[in-house]
Every structure is written in C-alpha cells, then in structure tokens.
C-alpha cells in the first residue's frame, strides 16, 4: 500500500456568528503560530489585521502576510481553486484556516472539504466560536446556531471574562448539550493554544537560524508570564506509548467509541502481524478519522505512539482503554507462526477502510446513523 507522495495539509474551518470573536481568534493564531506557516482563506481581507502583519506582497486575491503566511479573499465558488493554489509545494504551508463568514454554511464547507478531490488536503476540524455574553440573545436571533453547534468538532466559548462563574458553568452545560461529543473550551479575547488546532512545524536546521526579530516575535514577548501555560490549562493531553502491537479490532472499537470531549488523536500505530511492513499514521479530529501507512525505516523501533487532546476527558480511562487494545501473542510481529493469516487480514479491514487511496472516491461512512458530513463519507 502506497502512502500519499506529499504530506497532506490540514484544513481547519473557523465559524461563529458576528461578534463571537472568531476573527480575533484567527489573528491570535497568526500572531502566535511559532513558526508554523498558515494559509488563511477569508471572504473579505478586512477580517485580517494585514497592516499589523506587515504585508510583503499581493498578487490577485492573495496577500502575503510575511513569515511564510498567505491570505486569500475568495467566495465559495473559488474555494477549490484557492485550495489548489495554497497546497502547491512552492507555498510551503503547514496548515490552512478557512474563516467561514460570508463563504458558506459551516456544514456545507465541511462537505466541500470532504468531497474535494485535492489529494493534498486533510480535514482539520470545524471550530465554532461562541460569544458567552451574548449566547442566549444569539440563539434568539439566529436559531440556526443550534445546528452549527451540532456539527462542530470543537467549541470555543469566548469572552468568558464577561460573565460570572455560575453563568459560565450554565453556558458550558448548555453548549455541551447542543454540541454533543465536541470538546468545549473557554477563552478570553479568542486566546487559545494553537497546538490545540494544529501541530507546530518542524523546520530543517538551516531554516531555524538566528534572524531579525519579527513583529510576531515582539508581540509574543509582550505576553504575560505563564500565558502559554494558562492557555494549555484549558484542555488536556494524554500520551500513550506501547512496544506491543495494537490489535486492529480492539483499536477500532476504541476509536468508534471515543468519549465526548476528545477533540484530536494523532500519532502512529503498530499493528504487528496485521501489516509487518508499515506503521500507520493516525489523524482523528472530532468524528473524522484517517490512517496513512508508511514503510518502517530500517532499524526503526516498532512502537505505537499516540497523543489524545480534549477537554473534560478522563486521562486514566483513555490510557486504560488503549492498553486493553494491545494484541496478545498471536498477533505480534515477532511471532508470525501463531497468527491465523485470514483472521489477521479480516481484522485489518476496519483500519484499511480509513486509508485514502491515490484516486479517492466518496463513499458512505456508515459507522453511525447521522446526517453529519464527516460521517457521510469514508474519508475522501
């Protein structure tokens, strides 16, 4: 099985009604990206603090924000075209954020991404930003917010400094009820840890050389002490490592029943006798799941290494659940004679259905009965 030839770029959809603070959150990501090159797709350049980011060039509807970041102003009919532009190797982007205002309904944007035939993109989640101080009035004016929350993968309850503690807890409970399994985190001024949404980019040594301080660097230095720790405190992460291969059936059962509040899972899984040639990169956001196999490197230690990120999750229960997924001796790679080949092959079917083919075609994602777009396609 051949993995994609080039790394796929996660595409995050950022949604929220007027005044929720989503553009403030977007600008926070741009200012605190820690070297990650972000492509931004908006309906109007006015959403981005372009002057503050030091514009270094503009071609057509694309503006360079400096430091490798790009911004495109598009309408819905141009989305595929600009995704193609931003995912070309010369752009060298690490993540793309779509600010949904004025483009399309969030659920429709998710459908467009899942149905896209662009092999270079990977669904990165739907983030819904909610104004805590105006939530009840927003629901009165825009009852469709209930529908938006129902399909969100992550909900940011913003402006929580404007409500009291009791009201904050009431709002969290109300939002959690509407958003179902989605993780719900609190924020002030749209400040969330960027690592909640995407991994920091790892640059080659020659790209990490000492350079002149940028405007972004100065802004980060002005942040109060402990700012990053405070942002990280809004969510939890759980690390899991095993030198025993994972049983494919048990592991898929774990993924199919992952608890509410678990937003992302990332890492690599070793399936032992299920596929002795490959390790499987795992990317799960909300209800979306994909595996990407790659050959083991010569001499590489065969491990399963996973990181789970969410809010209100039970770290001990998650670790125990994963530990229970470890294979018994019959499925271990170093004991091939004890495993029934046909049974091992059948056990891998659940994993392989989430492996993208080179020429993907939309399929039915039938694990659960739902109208959610991520569960209406078997990971295009």
C-alpha positions as CSV (number, residue, x, y, z in Angstrom):
1,X,0.0,0.0,0.0
2,X,1.5,3.3,-1.1
3,X,1.0,6.4,1.1
4,X,0.4,9.8,-0.4
5,X,3.5,11.1,-2.1
6,X,3.5,14.5,-0.4
7,X,2.4,15.5,3.1
8,X,-1.2,16.5,3.4
9,X,-2.1,19.9,4.8
10,X,-4.9,20.1,7.5
11,X,-7.7,22.5,6.7
12,X,-9.5,24.0,9.7
13,X,-12.9,25.6,9.3
14,X,-13.4,28.5,11.8
15,X,-17.0,29.6,12.2
16,X,-19.1,31.7,14.5
17,X,-21.8,34.5,14.3
18,X,-21.0,38.2,14.1
19,X,-19.3,39.4,17.3
20,X,-18.4,35.9,18.6
21,X,-14.7,36.8,18.3
22,X,-13.6,34.3,15.6
23,X,-11.6,36.9,13.7
24,X,-9.9,37.9,16.9
25,X,-9.1,34.2,17.4
26,X,-7.8,34.0,13.8
27,X,-5.5,36.9,14.3
28,X,-4.3,35.4,17.6
29,X,-3.3,32.2,15.7
30,X,-1.4,34.3,13.1
31,X,0.5,36.2,15.9
32,X,1.3,33.1,17.9
33,X,2.0,30.5,15.3
34,X,5.6,29.7,16.5
35,X,7.0,29.2,13.0
36,X,4.0,27.4,11.5
37,X,3.2,28.7,8.0
38,X,-0.6,29.4,7.9
39,X,-2.7,29.9,4.8
40,X,-5.9,31.9,5.5
41,X,-9.0,31.9,3.3
42,X,-11.5,34.6,4.1
43,X,-14.4,36.3,2.3
44,X,-13.0,39.8,3.0
45,X,-9.5,40.9,3.8
46,X,-11.0,43.1,6.5
47,X,-11.0,40.1,8.8
48,X,-7.2,40.0,9.0
49,X,-5.0,42.6,10.6
50,X,-2.9,42.9,7.5
51,X,-1.2,46.1,8.4
52,X,0.0,44.6,11.7
53,X,1.3,41.6,9.9
54,X,3.5,43.6,7.5
55,X,2.2,42.8,4.0
56,X,5.1,41.8,1.8
57,X,3.2,41.4,-1.5
58,X,-0.1,41.0,-3.2
59,X,-1.0,39.0,-6.3
60,X,-4.6,39.0,-7.4
61,X,-6.7,37.9,-4.5
62,X,-3.7,36.6,-2.5
63,X,-1.8,38.6,0.1
64,X,1.5,37.6,1.6
65,X,1.4,38.2,5.4
66,X,5.1,37.8,5.8
67,X,7.0,34.9,7.6
68,X,5.6,32.4,5.1
69,X,1.9,33.0,5.7
70,X,-0.6,33.8,3.0
71,X,-4.2,35.1,2.9
72,X,-6.7,34.6,0.1
73,X,-10.0,36.5,-0.3
74,X,-12.5,34.2,-2.1
75,X,-16.1,33.4,-2.5
76,X,-17.5,29.8,-2.3
77,X,-17.2,29.2,-6.0
78,X,-13.4,29.9,-5.8
79,X,-12.7,27.8,-2.8
80,X,-11.4,24.7,-4.6
81,X,-9.2,26.9,-6.9
82,X,-7.5,28.6,-4.0
83,X,-7.1,25.4,-2.0
84,X,-5.2,24.1,-5.0
85,X,-3.1,27.2,-5.1
86,X,-2.3,27.1,-1.3
87,X,-1.4,23.4,-1.3
88,X,1.1,23.7,-4.1
89,X,4.7,22.9,-2.9
90,X,6.0,26.4,-3.5
91,X,3.6,27.8,-1.0
92,X,5.2,25.6,1.7
93,X,2.2,26.0,4.1
94,X,1.7,23.8,7.2
95,X,-2.0,24.4,7.8
96,X,-4.9,26.3,6.2
97,X,-7.6,28.1,8.1
98,X,-10.9,29.0,6.4
99,X,-12.8,31.8,8.1
100,X,-16.4,30.8,7.2
101,X,-18.1,34.2,7.4
102,X,-19.7,35.1,4.1
103,X,-18.5,32.0,2.3
104,X,-21.0,29.3,3.1
105,X,-22.7,27.5,6.0
106,X,-20.1,25.7,8.1
107,X,-21.7,22.3,7.4
108,X,-21.5,23.0,3.7
109,X,-17.9,23.9,3.9
110,X,-17.2,20.6,5.7
111,X,-19.0,18.8,2.9
112,X,-16.9,20.6,0.3
113,X,-13.7,19.7,2.0
114,X,-14.6,16.0,2.4
115,X,-15.8,15.8,-1.2
116,X,-12.7,17.6,-2.6
117,X,-10.5,15.6,-4.9
118,X,-7.5,17.6,-3.9
119,X,-5.1,14.9,-2.6
120,X,-3.0,17.5,-0.6
121,X,-5.6,18.5,2.0
122,X,-6.8,16.8,5.1
123,X,-9.8,17.7,7.1
124,X,-8.7,19.6,10.2
125,X,-11.9,20.1,12.1
126,X,-14.8,22.6,12.4
127,X,-14.3,25.1,15.2
128,X,-17.3,27.1,16.3
129,X,-16.7,30.3,18.3
130,X,-19.5,31.3,20.7
131,X,-19.9,34.7,22.5
132,X,-20.6,33.7,26.1
133,X,-22.0,37.1,27.0
134,X,-24.5,37.1,24.1
135,X,-25.2,33.4,23.7
136,X,-28.9,33.5,24.7
137,X,-29.6,36.5,22.5
138,X,-27.7,35.0,19.6
139,X,-29.9,31.9,19.8
140,X,-33.0,34.1,19.7
141,X,-31.7,36.0,16.6
142,X,-30.0,33.0,14.9
143,X,-31.7,29.7,15.9
144,X,-29.5,28.0,13.3
145,X,-26.6,28.2,15.9
146,X,-28.0,25.0,17.3
147,X,-27.4,23.3,14.0
148,X,-23.9,24.8,13.8
149,X,-23.0,23.5,17.3
150,X,-24.4,20.1,16.5
151,X,-21.8,19.6,13.7
152,X,-18.8,21.3,15.4
153,X,-15.8,19.3,16.4
154,X,-14.5,21.9,18.9
155,X,-16.5,24.8,20.5
156,X,-14.6,27.8,21.9
157,X,-16.8,29.6,24.5
158,X,-15.2,33.0,24.1
159,X,-15.5,36.2,26.2
160,X,-15.9,34.2,29.4
161,X,-14.4,37.1,31.3
162,X,-17.7,39.0,30.7
163,X,-19.9,36.5,32.7
164,X,-19.8,35.3,36.3
165,X,-18.7,31.9,37.3
166,X,-22.2,30.5,37.8
167,X,-23.3,31.8,34.4
168,X,-20.2,30.4,32.8
169,X,-21.0,26.9,34.1
170,X,-24.6,27.2,32.9
171,X,-23.4,28.3,29.4
172,X,-20.8,25.4,29.2
173,X,-23.5,22.9,30.1
174,X,-25.9,24.4,27.5
175,X,-23.3,24.4,24.8
176,X,-22.2,20.9,25.7
177,X,-25.7,19.6,25.4
178,X,-26.1,21.2,21.9
179,X,-22.7,20.2,20.6
180,X,-22.8,16.5,21.8
181,X,-19.4,14.9,21.6
182,X,-17.5,18.0,20.7
183,X,-14.9,19.4,23.1
184,X,-15.8,22.7,24.7
185,X,-13.1,25.1,26.0
186,X,-13.3,28.6,27.5
187,X,-11.3,31.5,26.1
188,X,-10.8,35.3,26.7
189,X,-10.2,37.5,23.7
190,X,-10.0,34.4,21.4
191,X,-6.8,33.3,23.0
192,X,-6.4,29.5,22.7
193,X,-3.3,27.4,22.4
194,X,-2.6,27.0,18.6
195,X,-1.4,23.4,19.3
196,X,-5.0,22.6,20.1
197,X,-5.7,23.0,16.4
198,X,-2.5,22.1,14.7
199,X,1.0,20.7,15.4
200,X,3.9,23.1,15.4
201,X,6.0,22.9,12.3
202,X,9.4,21.3,12.5
203,X,11.9,23.2,10.3
204,X,15.2,21.9,8.9
205,X,18.2,23.2,10.9
206,X,19.1,25.7,8.2
207,X,15.7,27.3,8.5
208,X,16.0,27.8,12.2
209,X,19.0,30.1,12.0
210,X,19.1,33.2,14.1
211,X,17.3,36.0,12.3
212,X,16.0,39.5,12.9
213,X,13.1,39.8,15.4
214,X,9.7,40.0,13.6
215,X,6.6,41.9,14.7
216,X,5.2,38.5,15.7
217,X,8.2,37.8,18.0
218,X,7.7,41.2,19.7
219,X,4.1,40.5,20.3
220,X,4.8,37.1,21.8
221,X,7.4,38.6,24.1
222,X,4.9,41.1,25.4
223,X,2.6,38.3,26.6
224,X,2.4,38.0,30.4
225,X,4.4,35.3,32.2
226,X,2.7,32.0,32.2
227,X,0.4,32.9,29.3
228,X,1.2,29.8,27.3
229,X,0.6,27.6,30.5
230,X,-2.7,29.3,31.1
231,X,-3.8,28.6,27.5
232,X,-2.7,25.0,27.8
233,X,-4.7,24.6,31.0
234,X,-8.0,24.9,29.0
235,X,-7.5,21.4,27.6
236,X,-5.8,18.1,28.5
237,X,-3.5,15.9,26.5
238,X,-2.8,12.2,27.2
239,X,0.3,10.4,25.8
240,X,0.3,6.7,25.2
241,X,3.3,4.5,24.1
242,X,3.4,0.8,23.6
243,X,6.1,-1.6,22.3
244,X,3.4,-4.2,22.0
245,X,1.4,-4.0,18.7
246,X,-2.2,-3.0,18.7
247,X,-5.0,-5.4,18.0
248,X,-6.8,-3.9,14.9
249,X,-10.3,-4.9,16.0
250,X,-9.9,-3.7,19.6
251,X,-8.3,-0.5,18.5
252,X,-11.1,0.3,16.0
253,X,-13.6,-0.4,18.7
254,X,-11.8,2.1,20.9
255,X,-11.8,4.7,18.2
256,X,-15.5,4.1,17.3
257,X,-16.5,4.7,21.0
258,X,-14.1,7.5,21.9
259,X,-15.7,9.7,24.6
260,X,-17.2,13.1,24.4
261,X,-14.7,15.9,24.7
262,X,-11.9,14.1,22.9
263,X,-11.1,16.5,20.0
264,X,-7.9,15.2,18.4
265,X,-5.9,12.0,18.3
266,X,-2.6,11.9,16.5
267,X,0.4,9.6,16.3
268,X,1.4,6.3,14.9
269,X,0.1,2.7,15.4
270,X,1.9,-0.6,15.0
271,X,-0.5,-3.4,14.0
272,X,2.1,-6.1,14.2
273,X,1.2,-9.1,12.1
274,X,-1.7,-7.1,10.6
275,X,0.9,-5.3,8.5
276,X,4.5,-6.0,9.2
277,X,5.8,-3.7,6.5
278,X,4.1,-0.4,7.6
279,X,3.4,1.9,10.6
280,X,0.1,3.7,10.4
281,X,0.0,7.5,11.0
282,X,-3.4,8.3,12.6
283,X,-5.3,11.6,12.3
284,X,-8.6,11.9,14.1
285,X,-10.5,15.2,14.5
286,X,-13.9,15.0,16.1
287,X,-15.7,12.3,14.1
288,X,-13.2,12.3,11.2
289,X,-10.6,9.5,11.0
290,X,-7.8,8.7,8.6
291,X,-4.9,6.3,8.6
292,X,-1.8,6.8,6.4
293,X,0.6,3.8,6.2
294,X,4.3,4.3,5.6
295,X,7.1,1.7,5.5
296,X,9.1,1.1,8.6
297,X,12.5,2.6,8.4
298,X,15.5,0.3,8.7
299,X,16.2,-0.2,12.4
300,X,13.3,1.9,13.5
301,X,11.9,0.8,16.9
302,X,8.4,-0.6,16.4
303,X,6.1,1.4,18.7
304,X,2.6,2.7,19.0
305,X,2.8,6.4,20.0
306,X,-0.4,8.4,20.4
307,X,-1.4,11.8,21.8
308,X,-5.1,12.5,22.7
309,X,-6.2,16.1,23.1
310,X,-9.6,17.2,24.5
311,X,-11.5,19.0,27.3
312,X,-13.0,17.2,30.3
313,X,-11.6,13.9,29.3
314,X,-10.7,11.1,31.7
315,X,-6.9,10.5,31.2
316,X,-6.8,7.3,33.2
317,X,-9.7,5.8,31.4
318,X,-8.3,6.7,28.0
319,X,-4.9,5.2,28.9
320,X,-6.5,2.0,30.2
321,X,-8.7,1.7,27.1
322,X,-5.7,1.9,24.8
323,X,-3.7,-0.5,27.0
324,X,-6.6,-3.0,26.5
325,X,-6.2,-2.7,22.8
326,X,-2.7,-4.3,22.8
327,X,-2.5,-7.5,20.9
328,X,-2.0,-10.9,22.5
329,X,1.0,-13.1,21.4
330,X,-0.8,-14.4,18.3
331,X,-0.9,-11.1,16.6
332,X,2.7,-9.9,17.5
333,X,5.0,-9.3,14.6
334,X,7.8,-11.4,16.2
335,X,5.5,-14.5,16.4
336,X,4.1,-14.8,12.9
337,X,3.6,-18.5,13.1
338,X,0.9,-18.3,15.8
339,X,-1.4,-15.9,13.9
340,X,-4.1,-17.1,11.5
341,X,-3.4,-15.2,8.3
342,X,-7.0,-15.0,7.2
343,X,-8.2,-13.8,10.6
344,X,-5.4,-11.2,10.8
345,X,-6.3,-9.9,7.3
346,X,-10.0,-9.6,8.3
347,X,-9.0,-7.8,11.4
348,X,-7.3,-5.1,9.3
349,X,-10.3,-4.3,7.2
350,X,-11.6,-1.9,9.8
351,X,-8.4,0.0,9.6
352,X,-8.0,-0.1,5.8
353,X,-11.4,1.5,5.2
354,X,-9.9,4.7,6.6
355,X,-6.8,4.7,4.4
356,X,-7.1,7.1,1.5
357,X,-6.4,5.7,-2.0
358,X,-4.4,7.6,-4.5
359,X,-7.6,8.4,-6.5
360,X,-10.2,8.8,-3.8
361,X,-13.9,8.4,-4.4
362,X,-16.6,9.5,-1.9
363,X,-18.1,6.6,0.0
364,X,-20.7,6.1,2.7
365,X,-19.3,6.5,6.2
366,X,-21.8,4.2,7.9
367,X,-20.4,3.7,11.4
368,X,-23.3,5.7,12.9
369,X,-26.7,6.8,11.7
370,X,-26.2,10.6,11.3
371,X,-26.5,13.4,8.9
372,X,-23.1,14.8,9.9
373,X,-21.0,15.3,6.7
374,X,-17.9,13.7,8.3
375,X,-20.0,10.5,8.8
376,X,-21.4,10.6,5.2
377,X,-18.1,9.9,3.5
378,X,-15.4,7.3,4.2
379,X,-12.6,9.8,4.4
380,X,-12.1,11.0,0.8
